[in-house]
Amino acid sequence: MYQKRRELLAASLPENALLFVLSGKAPYSVGDEQYPFSVDRHFYYLTGLDRENMMYVLVKKKGKAQHMLVIERYDEAMAKWVGGRILPEKARQISGIEQIVMEDEKWQRIHFLMQYVLDALPSVPVYLDLKKQEVDQKRESHLFLEELMKKYPNIQIHDASSYLTKLRLVKDEFEVNQLKKAISVTNKAIQNMMSHVKPEMGENELEAYFDFVLKCHNCKHSFPSIVGSGKNGTILHYGDNNQVMKDNTLVLCDLGASYEYYNADITRTFPVNGKFSERQKQIYSIVLEANEYIMSLVKPGETLRGLNMKLIEFYEKKLDEIGLLNNGKTVSDYYWHGVSHMLGLETHDVSLSDYKLEEGNVFTIEPGLYLEDEEIGIRIEDNVLVTKDGCINLSKDIIKSVEDIEAFMADRNE
Ligand SMILES: [Mn+2]
């Protein structure tokens, strides 16, 4: 599988190329602590490995590709403290890359590859992921590039990110299955929340019912959970989750399980006491209809921006019907974010500008409506897979109709 991805990448690169993808390094924190390490997702996608200080190298020349992996030398003294670095055999077995080079022999090998690609060329085309430069592992690519330029001033530098992004946008069968697992755990965890929620409970306590299920399934969080009741549900990135949930309010839960780096991103909104009020039901029904309407429009060729425009048109009509657009109010007073983003190894997964949907994309559909004055915040978010003429809702098993939610919550007391 990883081999297939590397072959696809090699095929998409121009003739004569030397590409480097780094796994990254945890930034220093304080004392002898490090920030938690999170592997570079391009690296993981191409190798299945998730350790620090590794590098994948691809050489393409005369239509032929060679692959190489640089890893740290195993050190027994170090292993006693932090556990073993990965052994060459294990790295080879997971990634399927035959050629493994030790970190301390890396420059010798790179020098050889430079000469090999250079042969008859004025300079060596070097490809690196240079898209982001932040306080995260992406910086490693830039540091490596600086080192490379010192040693080889005559290279041509190219950004490899669009080549990698194009591949990652279309999910293979394995990836779809990983996402399904993450979504299934998220479903169980949301059910656990719905089973236990009640008035006067803290948002943090409700959040703990989600966390417990994730931990039991060896999952992590895709992102910090949002558990916002009443007015807190109208704050887009509310994350305090520390208020007491009042009777007759709704609680908006935007959260997801991450399974082996594949991220679910789901939002469900439900009544704290198990029953929607008439007004809550009215607003909720519009958001649910919006969710299903946008889902029905998905097909190859559409864009996420286009879907969002359709949603705004839909809201213009619906909100006008119930009198919310009087006194100069517009849709943007009640809805101001995008309806979708790509999903995968990152929660806001890689994409290209004005990208037209293709079969195999996975993305979110998450319309919301936020009525601050009425303390009603509602969002309903699903994760869908684009097919050749529509889409499949990967999170269809996570209940969302008023009837299903009320029935589920009524049942729990019996
Ligand atoms: Mn989302």
Short mmCIF file of C-alpha atoms and ligand atoms in Angstrom, two decimals:
data_model
loop_
_atom_site.label_atom_id
_atom_site.label_comp_id
_atom_site.label_asym_id
_atom_site.label_seq_id
_atom_site.Cartn_x
_atom_site.Cartn_y
_atom_site.Cartn_z
CA MET A 1 0.00 0.00 0.00
CA TYR A 2 2.69 2.53 0.96
CA GLN A 3 4.70 1.31 -1.98
CA LYS A 4 1.77 1.99 -4.29
CA ARG A 5 1.45 5.53 -2.94
CA ARG A 6 5.17 6.13 -3.48
CA GLU A 7 4.92 4.84 -7.02
CA LEU A 8 2.01 7.19 -7.74
CA LEU A 9 4.02 10.08 -6.31
CA ALA A 10 7.05 9.16 -8.41
CA ALA A 11 4.88 8.97 -11.53
CA SER A 12 3.46 12.45 -10.89
CA LEU A 13 6.87 14.12 -10.40
CA PRO A 14 8.78 15.53 -13.38
CA GLU A 15 11.68 13.58 -14.85
CA ASN A 16 14.90 14.15 -12.83
CA ALA A 17 13.89 14.88 -9.28
CA LEU A 18 15.26 14.43 -5.83
CA LEU A 19 12.55 14.61 -3.18
CA PHE A 20 12.90 14.72 0.59
CA VAL A 21 10.05 14.27 3.10
CA LEU A 22 10.93 14.60 6.79
CA SER A 23 9.04 12.98 9.66
CA GLY A 24 9.69 15.99 11.91
CA LYS A 25 10.84 16.52 15.43
CA ALA A 26 9.06 17.42 18.68
CA PRO A 27 9.83 21.01 19.68
CA TYR A 28 11.61 21.61 22.95
CA SER A 29 9.34 22.57 25.83
CA VAL A 30 10.96 23.19 29.21
CA GLY A 31 13.56 21.40 31.37
CA ASP A 32 13.98 18.00 29.82
CA GLU A 33 10.41 17.96 28.52
CA GLN A 34 9.44 17.96 24.88
CA TYR A 35 6.14 18.93 23.33
CA PRO A 36 4.27 15.83 22.20
CA PHE A 37 5.48 14.64 18.83
CA SER A 38 3.04 14.51 15.95
CA VAL A 39 4.38 12.98 12.77
CA ASP A 40 4.41 14.89 9.51
CA ARG A 41 1.36 13.53 7.71
CA HIS A 42 2.96 13.42 4.26
CA PHE A 43 5.74 11.29 5.73
CA TYR A 44 3.28 8.98 7.46
CA TYR A 45 1.19 8.70 4.29
CA LEU A 46 4.23 7.56 2.30
CA THR A 47 5.84 5.23 4.86
CA GLY A 48 3.37 4.21 7.60
CA LEU A 49 6.05 5.23 10.12
CA ASP A 50 5.42 7.74 12.88
CA ARG A 51 8.78 8.31 14.59
CA GLU A 52 10.87 11.43 14.90
CA ASN A 53 14.00 12.28 12.93
CA MET A 54 13.39 10.15 9.89
CA MET A 55 13.54 11.11 6.25
CA TYR A 56 12.13 9.59 3.09
CA VAL A 57 14.12 10.20 -0.09
CA LEU A 58 12.87 9.62 -3.62
CA VAL A 59 15.05 9.85 -6.71
CA LYS A 60 13.57 9.88 -10.17
CA LYS A 61 15.71 9.59 -13.23
CA LYS A 62 15.11 8.13 -16.69
CA GLY A 63 11.61 7.09 -15.64
CA LYS A 64 12.99 4.98 -12.83
CA ALA A 65 12.36 5.71 -9.16
CA GLN A 66 14.48 4.75 -6.17
CA HIS A 67 13.32 5.02 -2.59
CA MET A 68 15.36 5.38 0.55
CA LEU A 69 14.72 5.83 4.24
CA VAL A 70 17.04 7.61 6.68
CA ILE A 71 16.68 6.58 10.33
CA GLU A 72 18.56 7.17 13.58
CA ARG A 73 21.06 4.59 14.71
CA TYR A 74 19.74 2.34 17.46
CA ASP A 75 21.40 3.12 20.76
CA GLU A 76 20.97 0.71 23.66
CA ALA A 77 21.82 3.23 26.37
CA MET A 78 19.23 5.63 24.98
CA ALA A 79 16.68 2.83 24.67
CA LYS A 80 16.78 2.31 28.44
CA TRP A 81 15.50 5.84 28.89
CA VAL A 82 13.08 6.43 26.09
CA GLY A 83 12.51 3.02 24.53
CA GLY A 84 14.16 1.84 21.37
CA ARG A 85 14.36 3.90 18.27
CA ILE A 86 12.98 1.88 15.44
CA LEU A 87 15.21 -0.92 14.18
CA PRO A 88 16.03 -1.02 10.46
CA GLU A 89 14.24 -4.36 10.02
CA LYS A 90 11.04 -3.03 11.54
CA ALA A 91 11.17 0.17 9.48
CA ARG A 92 11.68 -1.89 6.33
CA GLN A 93 8.82 -4.20 7.21
CA ILE A 94 6.29 -1.40 7.87
CA SER A 95 7.24 0.88 5.01
CA GLY A 96 8.32 -1.67 2.43
CA ILE A 97 11.38 0.48 1.68
CA GLU A 98 14.40 -1.78 1.14
CA GLN A 99 17.13 0.78 1.26
CA ILE A 100 17.71 2.03 4.82
CA VAL A 101 20.47 4.49 5.64
CA MET A 102 21.64 5.52 9.11
CA GLU A 103 21.38 9.19 10.01
CA ASP A 104 25.17 9.53 10.43
CA GLU A 105 25.75 8.22 6.90
CA LYS A 106 23.08 10.38 5.33
CA TRP A 107 25.27 13.05 3.69
CA GLN A 108 27.50 10.51 2.07
CA ARG A 109 24.45 8.95 0.47
CA ILE A 110 22.86 12.27 -0.50
CA HIS A 111 26.10 13.32 -2.14
CA PHE A 112 26.03 10.19 -4.25
CA LEU A 113 22.40 10.82 -5.27
CA MET A 114 23.18 14.44 -6.16
CA GLN A 115 25.90 13.30 -8.53
CA TYR A 116 23.63 10.65 -9.95
CA VAL A 117 20.81 13.07 -10.77
CA LEU A 118 23.17 15.87 -11.81
CA ASP A 119 24.82 13.86 -14.58
CA ALA A 120 24.39 16.09 -17.69
CA LEU A 121 22.06 18.58 -15.91
CA PRO A 122 23.08 22.14 -15.01
CA SER A 123 21.64 21.77 -11.48
CA VAL A 124 19.68 19.29 -9.39
CA PRO A 125 15.90 19.80 -9.04
CA VAL A 126 15.16 19.30 -5.34
CA TYR A 127 11.60 18.85 -4.03
CA LEU A 128 10.60 19.52 -0.42
CA ASP A 129 7.36 20.28 1.37
CA LEU A 130 7.75 24.03 1.83
CA LYS A 131 4.13 25.01 2.16
CA LYS A 132 3.98 25.79 5.86
CA GLN A 133 6.57 27.29 8.08
CA GLU A 134 5.26 27.37 11.60
CA VAL A 135 6.39 26.37 15.05
CA ASP A 136 5.72 22.76 14.13
CA GLN A 137 7.53 19.96 12.43
CA LYS A 138 7.29 21.64 9.01
CA ARG A 139 10.16 23.78 10.11
CA GLU A 140 12.34 20.71 9.82
CA SER A 141 12.01 20.83 6.01
CA HIS A 142 13.22 24.41 6.00
CA LEU A 143 16.15 23.68 8.32
CA PHE A 144 17.12 20.75 6.17
CA LEU A 145 16.86 22.91 3.06
CA GLU A 146 19.21 25.49 4.60
CA GLU A 147 21.72 22.77 5.28
CA LEU A 148 21.31 21.40 1.78
CA MET A 149 21.83 24.83 0.21
CA LYS A 150 25.02 25.37 2.16
CA LYS A 151 26.43 22.14 0.82
CA TYR A 152 24.94 22.46 -2.69
CA PRO A 153 24.44 26.10 -3.68
CA ASN A 154 23.55 25.10 -7.21
CA ILE A 155 20.24 23.30 -6.68
CA GLN A 156 16.83 24.30 -8.01
CA ILE A 157 14.30 24.29 -5.20
CA HIS A 158 10.70 23.20 -5.81
CA ASP A 159 7.75 22.97 -3.47
CA ALA A 160 6.53 19.37 -3.36
CA SER A 161 3.35 20.08 -1.40
CA SER A 162 0.95 20.20 -4.35
CA TYR A 163 2.15 16.78 -5.58
CA LEU A 164 1.61 15.28 -2.14
CA THR A 165 -1.69 17.07 -1.61
CA LYS A 166 -3.09 15.78 -4.92
CA LEU A 167 -2.43 12.23 -3.82
CA ARG A 168 -3.80 12.66 -0.33
CA LEU A 169 -7.01 14.29 -1.55
CA VAL A 170 -8.17 11.01 -3.06
CA LYS A 171 -8.56 8.41 -0.33
CA ASP A 172 -7.76 4.77 -1.05
CA GLU A 173 -9.80 1.91 0.36
CA PHE A 174 -7.56 1.50 3.41
CA GLU A 175 -7.97 5.17 4.30
CA VAL A 176 -11.75 5.05 3.98
CA ASN A 177 -11.79 2.07 6.32
CA GLN A 178 -9.59 3.86 8.84
CA LEU A 179 -11.95 6.85 8.73
CA LYS A 180 -14.93 4.55 9.20
CA LYS A 181 -13.30 3.14 12.35
CA ALA A 182 -12.70 6.64 13.72
CA ILE A 183 -16.32 7.56 12.97
CA SER A 184 -17.65 4.40 14.56
CA VAL A 185 -15.80 5.10 17.83
CA THR A 186 -17.08 8.69 17.68
CA ASN A 187 -20.60 7.31 17.36
CA LYS A 188 -20.21 5.15 20.46
CA ALA A 189 -18.75 8.08 22.39
CA ILE A 190 -21.58 10.43 21.39
CA GLN A 191 -24.12 7.79 22.42
CA ASN A 192 -22.40 7.61 25.79
CA MET A 193 -22.83 11.38 26.12
CA MET A 194 -26.49 11.24 25.11
CA SER A 195 -27.04 8.43 27.61
CA HIS A 196 -25.73 10.44 30.54
CA VAL A 197 -26.50 14.10 29.87
CA LYS A 198 -28.90 15.82 32.25
CA PRO A 199 -29.67 19.33 33.50
CA GLU A 200 -27.22 20.76 36.06
CA MET A 201 -24.40 18.54 34.81
CA GLY A 202 -21.17 20.33 33.90
CA GLU A 203 -20.13 20.54 30.26
CA ASN A 204 -16.78 19.12 31.39
CA GLU A 205 -18.48 16.09 32.90
CA LEU A 206 -20.39 15.46 29.69
CA GLU A 207 -17.11 15.77 27.80
CA ALA A 208 -15.60 13.10 30.08
CA TYR A 209 -18.20 10.59 28.86
CA PHE A 210 -16.86 11.16 25.35
CA ASP A 211 -13.22 10.90 26.42
CA PHE A 212 -13.79 7.66 28.31
CA VAL A 213 -14.99 5.83 25.20
CA LEU A 214 -12.09 7.15 23.11
CA LYS A 215 -9.56 5.95 25.66
CA CYS A 216 -11.21 2.53 25.82
CA HIS A 217 -10.82 2.21 22.04
CA ASN A 218 -7.23 3.42 21.95
CA CYS A 219 -8.24 6.52 20.07
CA LYS A 220 -7.05 10.07 20.48
CA HIS A 221 -8.92 13.30 19.85
CA SER A 222 -8.97 14.70 16.34
CA PHE A 223 -8.98 18.18 17.94
CA PRO A 224 -9.97 19.70 21.32
CA SER A 225 -13.65 18.93 21.84
CA ILE A 226 -16.30 21.63 21.83
CA VAL A 227 -19.10 20.99 24.32
CA GLY A 228 -21.20 24.13 24.50
CA SER A 229 -24.62 24.39 26.09
CA GLY A 230 -27.12 27.20 25.60
CA LYS A 231 -25.40 30.41 24.54
CA ASN A 232 -21.99 28.69 24.50
CA GLY A 233 -23.19 26.71 21.51
CA THR A 234 -23.28 29.94 19.52
CA ILE A 235 -19.53 30.52 19.96
CA LEU A 236 -17.87 28.84 17.00
CA HIS A 237 -14.69 27.62 18.69
CA TYR A 238 -15.90 27.47 22.27
CA GLY A 239 -13.49 25.27 24.20
CA ASP A 240 -13.81 26.17 27.86
CA ASN A 241 -16.43 23.44 28.42
CA ASN A 242 -16.72 24.50 32.06
CA GLN A 243 -20.31 25.74 32.49
CA VAL A 244 -23.24 24.02 34.11
CA MET A 245 -25.85 22.94 31.57
CA LYS A 246 -29.23 24.43 32.27
CA ASP A 247 -32.56 22.67 31.85
CA ASN A 248 -34.33 23.32 28.54
CA THR A 249 -31.12 24.19 26.68
CA LEU A 250 -29.39 22.43 23.82
CA VAL A 251 -25.81 21.26 23.96
CA LEU A 252 -23.65 21.45 20.83
CA CYS A 253 -20.89 18.84 20.70
CA ASP A 254 -18.26 19.17 17.96
CA LEU A 255 -15.70 16.43 18.42
CA GLY A 256 -14.05 13.41 16.87
CA ALA A 257 -12.01 10.31 17.52
CA SER A 258 -8.67 9.91 15.79
CA TYR A 259 -7.80 6.33 14.90
CA GLU A 260 -4.20 5.75 13.80
CA TYR A 261 -4.05 9.38 12.64
CA TYR A 262 -7.33 9.23 10.72
CA ASN A 263 -9.74 11.81 12.05
CA ALA A 264 -13.49 11.87 12.45
CA ASP A 265 -15.06 15.32 12.79
CA ILE A 266 -18.69 15.16 13.89
CA THR A 267 -21.12 17.64 15.41
CA ARG A 268 -24.35 16.67 17.09
CA THR A 269 -26.67 18.99 19.02
CA PHE A 270 -29.16 17.56 21.49
CA PRO A 271 -31.41 18.71 24.34
CA VAL A 272 -29.89 18.54 27.81
CA ASN A 273 -33.15 17.15 29.24
CA GLY A 274 -33.93 14.84 26.33
CA LYS A 275 -36.73 16.87 24.72
CA PHE A 276 -36.57 19.72 22.20
CA SER A 277 -38.79 22.75 22.77
CA GLU A 278 -40.99 23.80 19.84
CA ARG A 279 -38.67 26.68 18.98
CA GLN A 280 -35.55 24.50 19.22
CA LYS A 281 -37.23 21.92 17.01
CA GLN A 282 -38.09 24.58 14.44
CA ILE A 283 -34.49 25.85 14.14
CA TYR A 284 -33.03 22.35 14.38
CA SER A 285 -35.22 21.14 11.51
CA ILE A 286 -33.89 23.90 9.24
CA VAL A 287 -30.28 22.95 10.00
CA LEU A 288 -31.02 19.26 9.47
CA GLU A 289 -32.76 20.00 6.18
CA ALA A 290 -29.74 22.09 5.17
CA ASN A 291 -27.40 19.22 6.06
CA GLU A 292 -29.38 16.81 3.88
CA TYR A 293 -29.86 19.30 1.07
CA ILE A 294 -26.11 20.02 0.79
CA MET A 295 -25.39 16.29 0.93
CA SER A 296 -27.76 15.75 -1.99
CA LEU A 297 -25.82 18.26 -4.13
CA VAL A 298 -22.43 16.58 -3.75
CA LYS A 299 -20.92 15.09 -6.89
CA PRO A 300 -17.61 15.21 -8.74
CA GLY A 301 -16.98 18.65 -10.23
CA GLU A 302 -18.61 20.63 -7.42
CA THR A 303 -16.50 22.86 -5.18
CA LEU A 304 -16.75 23.37 -1.41
CA ARG A 305 -17.18 27.08 -2.04
CA GLY A 306 -20.08 26.33 -4.40
CA LEU A 307 -21.77 24.17 -1.79
CA ASN A 308 -21.48 26.95 0.77
CA MET A 309 -23.11 29.41 -1.63
CA LYS A 310 -26.00 26.97 -2.10
CA LEU A 311 -26.36 26.75 1.67
CA ILE A 312 -26.55 30.53 2.04
CA GLU A 313 -29.24 30.70 -0.67
CA PHE A 314 -31.15 27.98 1.19
CA TYR A 315 -30.89 29.87 4.48
CA GLU A 316 -31.98 33.13 2.83
CA LYS A 317 -35.28 31.52 1.96
CA LYS A 318 -35.78 29.53 5.17
CA LEU A 319 -34.80 32.26 7.63
CA ASP A 320 -36.98 34.76 5.82
CA GLU A 321 -39.96 32.41 6.15
CA ILE A 322 -39.66 32.38 9.94
CA GLY A 323 -39.03 36.12 10.25
CA LEU A 324 -35.37 36.05 11.21
CA LEU A 325 -34.31 38.38 8.39
CA ASN A 326 -36.28 41.42 9.57
CA ASN A 327 -34.68 44.65 10.83
CA GLY A 328 -31.77 44.47 8.41
CA LYS A 329 -30.59 41.07 9.62
CA THR A 330 -28.88 38.83 7.08
CA VAL A 331 -27.91 35.18 6.98
CA SER A 332 -24.41 36.11 8.16
CA ASP A 333 -25.89 37.17 11.51
CA TYR A 334 -26.79 33.53 12.10
CA TYR A 335 -24.25 31.61 10.05
CA TRP A 336 -20.74 32.79 9.23
CA HIS A 337 -18.42 29.84 8.72
CA GLY A 338 -17.82 27.49 5.79
CA VAL A 339 -19.98 24.41 5.35
CA SER A 340 -17.12 22.02 4.55
CA HIS A 341 -13.48 21.13 4.78
CA MET A 342 -11.48 18.13 3.66
CA LEU A 343 -10.92 15.36 6.17
CA GLY A 344 -8.27 12.67 6.55
CA LEU A 345 -4.90 12.49 8.24
CA GLU A 346 -5.54 16.06 9.33
CA THR A 347 -8.87 17.30 10.63
CA HIS A 348 -8.68 20.25 8.27
CA ASP A 349 -7.05 18.11 5.65
CA VAL A 350 -4.87 19.30 2.80
CA SER A 351 -6.57 20.75 -0.27
CA LEU A 352 -5.91 22.93 -3.29
CA SER A 353 -7.54 26.28 -4.06
CA ASP A 354 -10.73 26.05 -6.14
CA TYR A 355 -10.38 22.30 -6.05
CA LYS A 356 -13.11 20.43 -7.91
CA LEU A 357 -14.39 17.39 -6.06
CA GLU A 358 -13.36 13.97 -7.32
CA GLU A 359 -14.43 10.44 -6.51
CA GLY A 360 -12.60 9.38 -3.35
CA ASN A 361 -12.56 12.74 -1.53
CA VAL A 362 -13.72 12.76 2.07
CA PHE A 363 -15.00 15.98 3.57
CA THR A 364 -17.37 17.42 6.17
CA ILE A 365 -20.83 18.90 5.73
CA GLU A 366 -21.56 21.10 8.72
CA PRO A 367 -24.28 23.71 8.43
CA GLY A 368 -25.16 25.58 11.61
CA LEU A 369 -27.46 28.30 12.89
CA TYR A 370 -26.61 30.45 15.89
CA LEU A 371 -29.29 32.56 17.60
CA GLU A 372 -27.35 34.22 20.37
CA ASP A 373 -30.30 36.14 21.80
CA GLU A 374 -32.30 32.96 22.17
CA GLU A 375 -29.34 30.94 23.45
CA ILE A 376 -29.73 28.46 20.62
CA GLY A 377 -26.63 27.17 18.87
CA ILE A 378 -27.09 24.27 16.46
CA ARG A 379 -24.68 22.56 14.10
CA ILE A 380 -25.06 19.14 12.47
CA GLU A 381 -21.88 17.79 10.93
CA ASP A 382 -21.40 14.61 8.92
CA ASN A 383 -18.44 13.13 7.05
CA VAL A 384 -19.01 12.07 3.44
CA LEU A 385 -17.15 10.17 0.74
CA VAL A 386 -17.54 11.36 -2.86
CA THR A 387 -18.62 8.64 -5.29
CA LYS A 388 -18.84 8.77 -9.08
CA ASP A 389 -22.28 10.38 -9.06
CA GLY A 390 -22.92 11.54 -5.49
CA CYS A 391 -21.67 10.75 -2.04
CA ILE A 392 -21.92 8.23 0.79
CA ASN A 393 -22.55 9.53 4.29
CA LEU A 394 -19.91 7.75 6.37
CA SER A 395 -21.52 8.96 9.61
CA LYS A 396 -25.09 7.98 8.74
CA ASP A 397 -25.29 5.74 11.83
CA ILE A 398 -24.88 8.66 14.21
CA ILE A 399 -28.47 9.63 14.95
CA LYS A 400 -29.57 13.15 14.12
CA SER A 401 -33.32 13.43 13.56
CA VAL A 402 -35.43 15.00 16.32
CA GLU A 403 -37.44 11.77 16.59
CA ASP A 404 -34.39 9.50 16.85
CA ILE A 405 -32.65 11.68 19.41
CA GLU A 406 -35.75 12.03 21.58
CA ALA A 407 -36.49 8.31 21.34
CA PHE A 408 -32.89 7.40 22.23
CA MET A 409 -32.90 9.74 25.21
CA ALA A 410 -36.33 8.57 26.40
CA ASP A 411 -35.19 4.93 26.20
CA ARG A 412 -32.15 5.46 28.37
CA ASN A 413 -34.28 6.08 31.45
CA GLU A 414 -36.09 2.78 31.20
MN MN B 1 -15.45 20.27 11.01
#
